[in-house]
C-alpha positions as MATLAB code, in Angstrom:
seq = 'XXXXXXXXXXXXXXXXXXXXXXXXXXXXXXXXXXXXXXXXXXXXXXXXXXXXXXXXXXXXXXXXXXXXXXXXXXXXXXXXXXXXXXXXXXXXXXXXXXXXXXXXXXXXXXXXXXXXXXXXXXXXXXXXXXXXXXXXXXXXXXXXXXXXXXXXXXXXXXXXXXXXXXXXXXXXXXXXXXXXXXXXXXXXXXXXXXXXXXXXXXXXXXXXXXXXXXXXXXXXXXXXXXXXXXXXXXXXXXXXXXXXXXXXXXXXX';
ca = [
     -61.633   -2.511   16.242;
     -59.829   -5.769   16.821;
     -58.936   -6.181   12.919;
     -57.179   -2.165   14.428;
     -55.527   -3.533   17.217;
     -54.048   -6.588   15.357;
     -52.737   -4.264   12.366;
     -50.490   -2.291   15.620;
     -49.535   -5.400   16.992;
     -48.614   -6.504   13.629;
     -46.566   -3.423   13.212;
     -45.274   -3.352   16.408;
     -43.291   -6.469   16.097;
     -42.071   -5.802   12.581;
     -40.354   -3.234   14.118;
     -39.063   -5.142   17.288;
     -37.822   -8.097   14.837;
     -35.781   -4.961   12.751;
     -34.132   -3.886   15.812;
     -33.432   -7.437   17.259;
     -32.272   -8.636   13.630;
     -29.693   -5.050   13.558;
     -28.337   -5.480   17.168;
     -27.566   -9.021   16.366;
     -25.838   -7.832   12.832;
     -24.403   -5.328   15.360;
     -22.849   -8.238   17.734;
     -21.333  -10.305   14.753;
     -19.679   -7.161   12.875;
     -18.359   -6.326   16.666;
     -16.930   -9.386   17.078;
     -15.186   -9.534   13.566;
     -13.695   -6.171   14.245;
     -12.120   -7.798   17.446;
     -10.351  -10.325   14.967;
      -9.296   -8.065   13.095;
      -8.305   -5.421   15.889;
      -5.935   -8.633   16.937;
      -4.330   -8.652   13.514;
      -3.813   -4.837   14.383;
      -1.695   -2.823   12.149;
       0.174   -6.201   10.776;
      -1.831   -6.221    7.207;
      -0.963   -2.719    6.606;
       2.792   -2.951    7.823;
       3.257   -5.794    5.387;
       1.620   -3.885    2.415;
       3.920   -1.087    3.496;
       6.801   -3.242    3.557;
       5.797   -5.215    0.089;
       6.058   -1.669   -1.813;
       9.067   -0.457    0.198;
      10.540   -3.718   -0.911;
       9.281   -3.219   -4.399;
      10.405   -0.349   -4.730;
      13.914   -1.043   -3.755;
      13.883   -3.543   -6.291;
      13.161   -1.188   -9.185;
      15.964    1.176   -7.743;
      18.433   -1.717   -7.032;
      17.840   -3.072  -10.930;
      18.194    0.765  -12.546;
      21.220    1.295  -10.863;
      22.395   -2.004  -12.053;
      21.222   -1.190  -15.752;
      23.244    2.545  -15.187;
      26.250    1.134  -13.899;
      26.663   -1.557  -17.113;
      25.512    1.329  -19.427;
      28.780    2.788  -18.163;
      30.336   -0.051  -18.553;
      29.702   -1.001  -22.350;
      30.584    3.318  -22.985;
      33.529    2.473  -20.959;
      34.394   -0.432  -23.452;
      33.491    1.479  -26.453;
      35.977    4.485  -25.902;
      38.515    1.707  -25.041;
      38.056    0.554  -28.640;
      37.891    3.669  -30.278;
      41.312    4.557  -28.589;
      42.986    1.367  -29.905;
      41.222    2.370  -32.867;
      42.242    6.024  -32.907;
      46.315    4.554  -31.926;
      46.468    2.236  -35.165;
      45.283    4.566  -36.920;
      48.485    7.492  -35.675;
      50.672    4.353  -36.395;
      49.400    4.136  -39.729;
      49.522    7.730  -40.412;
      52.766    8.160  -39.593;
      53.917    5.691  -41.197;
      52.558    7.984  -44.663;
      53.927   10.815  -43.422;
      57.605    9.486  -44.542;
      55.610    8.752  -48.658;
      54.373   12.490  -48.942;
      54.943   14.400  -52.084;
      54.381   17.832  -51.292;
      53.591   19.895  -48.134;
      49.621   19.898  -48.668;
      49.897   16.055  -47.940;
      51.748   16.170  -45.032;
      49.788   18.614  -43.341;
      46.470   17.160  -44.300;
      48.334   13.856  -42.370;
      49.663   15.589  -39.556;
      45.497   17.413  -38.714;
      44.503   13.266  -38.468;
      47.177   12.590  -36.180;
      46.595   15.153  -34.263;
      42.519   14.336  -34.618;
      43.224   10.751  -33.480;
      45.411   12.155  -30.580;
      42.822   14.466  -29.080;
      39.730   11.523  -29.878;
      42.338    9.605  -27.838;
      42.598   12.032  -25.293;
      38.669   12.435  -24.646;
      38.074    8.896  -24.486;
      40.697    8.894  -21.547;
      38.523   11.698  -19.962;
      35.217   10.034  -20.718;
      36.629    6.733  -19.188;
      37.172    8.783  -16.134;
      34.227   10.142  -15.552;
      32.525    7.182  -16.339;
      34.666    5.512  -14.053;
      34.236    8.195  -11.072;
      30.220    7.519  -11.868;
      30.393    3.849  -11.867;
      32.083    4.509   -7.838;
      29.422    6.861   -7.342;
      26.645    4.258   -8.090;
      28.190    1.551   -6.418;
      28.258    3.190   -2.966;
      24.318    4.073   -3.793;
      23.504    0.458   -5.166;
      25.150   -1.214   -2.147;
      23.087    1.007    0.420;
      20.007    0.063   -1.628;
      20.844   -3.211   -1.478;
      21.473   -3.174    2.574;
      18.547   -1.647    2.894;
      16.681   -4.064    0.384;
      18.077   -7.064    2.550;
      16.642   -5.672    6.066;
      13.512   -4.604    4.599;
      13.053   -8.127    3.046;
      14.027   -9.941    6.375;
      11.306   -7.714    8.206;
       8.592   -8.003    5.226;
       8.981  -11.899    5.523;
       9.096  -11.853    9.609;
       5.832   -9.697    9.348;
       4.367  -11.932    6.911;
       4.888  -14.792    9.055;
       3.456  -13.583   12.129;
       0.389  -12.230   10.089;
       0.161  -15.863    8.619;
       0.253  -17.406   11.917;
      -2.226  -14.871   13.310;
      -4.471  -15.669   10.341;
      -4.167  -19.395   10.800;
      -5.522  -18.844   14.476;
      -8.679  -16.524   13.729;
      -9.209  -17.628   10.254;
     -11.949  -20.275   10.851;
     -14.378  -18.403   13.349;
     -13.494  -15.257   11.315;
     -15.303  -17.205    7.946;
     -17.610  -18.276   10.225;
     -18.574  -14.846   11.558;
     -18.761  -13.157    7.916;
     -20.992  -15.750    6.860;
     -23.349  -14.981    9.531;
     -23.252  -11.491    9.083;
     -23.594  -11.808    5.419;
     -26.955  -13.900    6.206;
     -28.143  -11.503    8.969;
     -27.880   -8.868    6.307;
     -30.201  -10.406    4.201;
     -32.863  -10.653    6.532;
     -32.640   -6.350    6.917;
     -34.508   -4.457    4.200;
     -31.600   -2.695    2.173;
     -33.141    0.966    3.571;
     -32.416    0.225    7.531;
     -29.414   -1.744    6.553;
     -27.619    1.187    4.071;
     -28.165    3.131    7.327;
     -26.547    1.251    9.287;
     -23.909    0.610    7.325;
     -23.063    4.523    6.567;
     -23.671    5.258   10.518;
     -21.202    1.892   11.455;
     -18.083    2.902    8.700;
     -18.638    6.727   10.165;
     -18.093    5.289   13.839;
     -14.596    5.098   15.206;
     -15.222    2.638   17.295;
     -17.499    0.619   14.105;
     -20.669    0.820   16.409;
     -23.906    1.475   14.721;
     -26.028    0.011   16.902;
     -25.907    0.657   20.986;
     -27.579   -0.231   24.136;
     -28.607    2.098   26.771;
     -26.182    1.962   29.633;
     -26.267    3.839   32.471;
     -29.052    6.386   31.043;
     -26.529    6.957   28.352;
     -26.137    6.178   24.664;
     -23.283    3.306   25.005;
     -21.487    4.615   21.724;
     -21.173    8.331   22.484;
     -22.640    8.116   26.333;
     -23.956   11.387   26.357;
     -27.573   10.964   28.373;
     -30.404   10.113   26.977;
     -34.023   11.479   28.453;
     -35.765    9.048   30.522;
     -38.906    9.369   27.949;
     -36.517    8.548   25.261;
     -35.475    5.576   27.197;
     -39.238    4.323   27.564;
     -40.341    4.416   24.093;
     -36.604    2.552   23.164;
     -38.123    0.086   25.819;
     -41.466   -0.447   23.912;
     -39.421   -0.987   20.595;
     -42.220    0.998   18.554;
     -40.269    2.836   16.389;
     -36.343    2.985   15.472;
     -34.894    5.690   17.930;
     -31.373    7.188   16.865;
     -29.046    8.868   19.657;
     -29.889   12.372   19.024;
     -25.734   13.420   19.728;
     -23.918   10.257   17.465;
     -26.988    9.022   15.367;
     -26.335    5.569   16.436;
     -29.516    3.617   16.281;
     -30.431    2.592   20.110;
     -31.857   -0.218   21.462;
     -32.605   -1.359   24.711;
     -29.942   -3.782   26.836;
     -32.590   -6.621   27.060;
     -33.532   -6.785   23.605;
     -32.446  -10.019   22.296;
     -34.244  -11.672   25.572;
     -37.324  -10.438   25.088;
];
């Protein structure tokens, strides 16, 4: 009968140790999440800003690689229309050596060739030209924009860094512990945890009884309920949130 009773007791404080070892997991994960709540949205307003800012720079460099594309076909048509003019000059000058008709005509189509290649080029060149303004206007804007984003991406950065610099230490310090805590939960209790804590707004997975109420969703709990979370015999779980409960007085006891 005694060998019974010890095998309960036994049992009993297995179970007490669980809950004492999750609520204090519980406490440390809490208090990183405070860290981090003081970082706030800073982390991901700087990622934000790093791919705006990346991505500006891809625009800003295509733009730059269109505009000199135009630029070297803007050169191009320029020599092929000094090309196409020495080559009228030349042609002309034949026209005065012909023999027959056949020759002169045949002389007088690449002329007139040259003079329409001549004429095309001075469209193209246009165009290329009315592009080239086009682009400008767009790279500048990407490049004003580039400038403020930059300026704001390295102000953010800053102010994260110095935020960092201040929580940095006790943050390291906390992970560690809660790294070690979670070693000393079996990997069943603590998965469950873990699921119930990352499906919590608020990141609580394990709660205290306040008020007759479950502190994470505060809906009430039955006074029965509340005496058997009391004797810490078994793992109780808010029947409403499924946050594991535990009694305020817990880590006293």
């Amino acid at each position: 009968m005694s060998k019974s009773k010890g095998a309960v007791l036994e049992k009993e404080a297995s179970v007490e140790e669980k809950l004492k070892a999750l609520y204090s997991l519980q406490q440390i994960d809490s208090a990183i999440d405070r860290i981090r709540i003081v970082q706030g949205e800073l982390p991901l307003e700087v990622s934000d800003l790093e791919d705006e800012v990346a991505g500006l720079e891809t625009r800003i460099k295509n733009l730059t690689d269109e505009i000199n594309t135009l630029e070297d076909q803007i050169t191009a048509r320029k020599i092929a229309m000094k090309d196409a003019t020495e080559l009228i000059k030349k042609y002309e000058g034949q026209q005065g050596k012909v023999r027959n008709n056949r020759e002169y005509d045949s002389i007088t189509k690449e002329i007139e060739y040259q003079s329409l290649d001549i004429q095309l080029s001075e469209k193209r060149i246009k165009e290329f030209k009315a592009q080239i303004a086009a682009k400008n206007e767009v790279l500048d804007a990407a490049k004003a924009t580039y400038n403020e984003r930059k300026n704001d991406l390295d102000h953010k950065k800053d102010e994260l860094k110095d935020i960092v610099a201040e929580t940095e230490k006790e943050e390291k310090s906390l992970l560690k512990k809660s790294k070690d805590s979670e070693g000393s939960i079996e990997p069943r209790l603590l998965n469950a945890y873990q699921r119930i804590r990352s499906n919590s707004r608020n990141g609580l997975g394990v709660v205290t009884v306040e008020r007759d109420a479950c502190g994470g969703c505060f809906n009430k709990i039955p006074p029965q309920t509340q005496m058997d979370i009391r004797t810490h015999k078994k793992i109780i779980v808010c029947e409403h949130c499924g946050r594991i409960l535990v009694d305020a007085e817990i880590l006293n006891q």
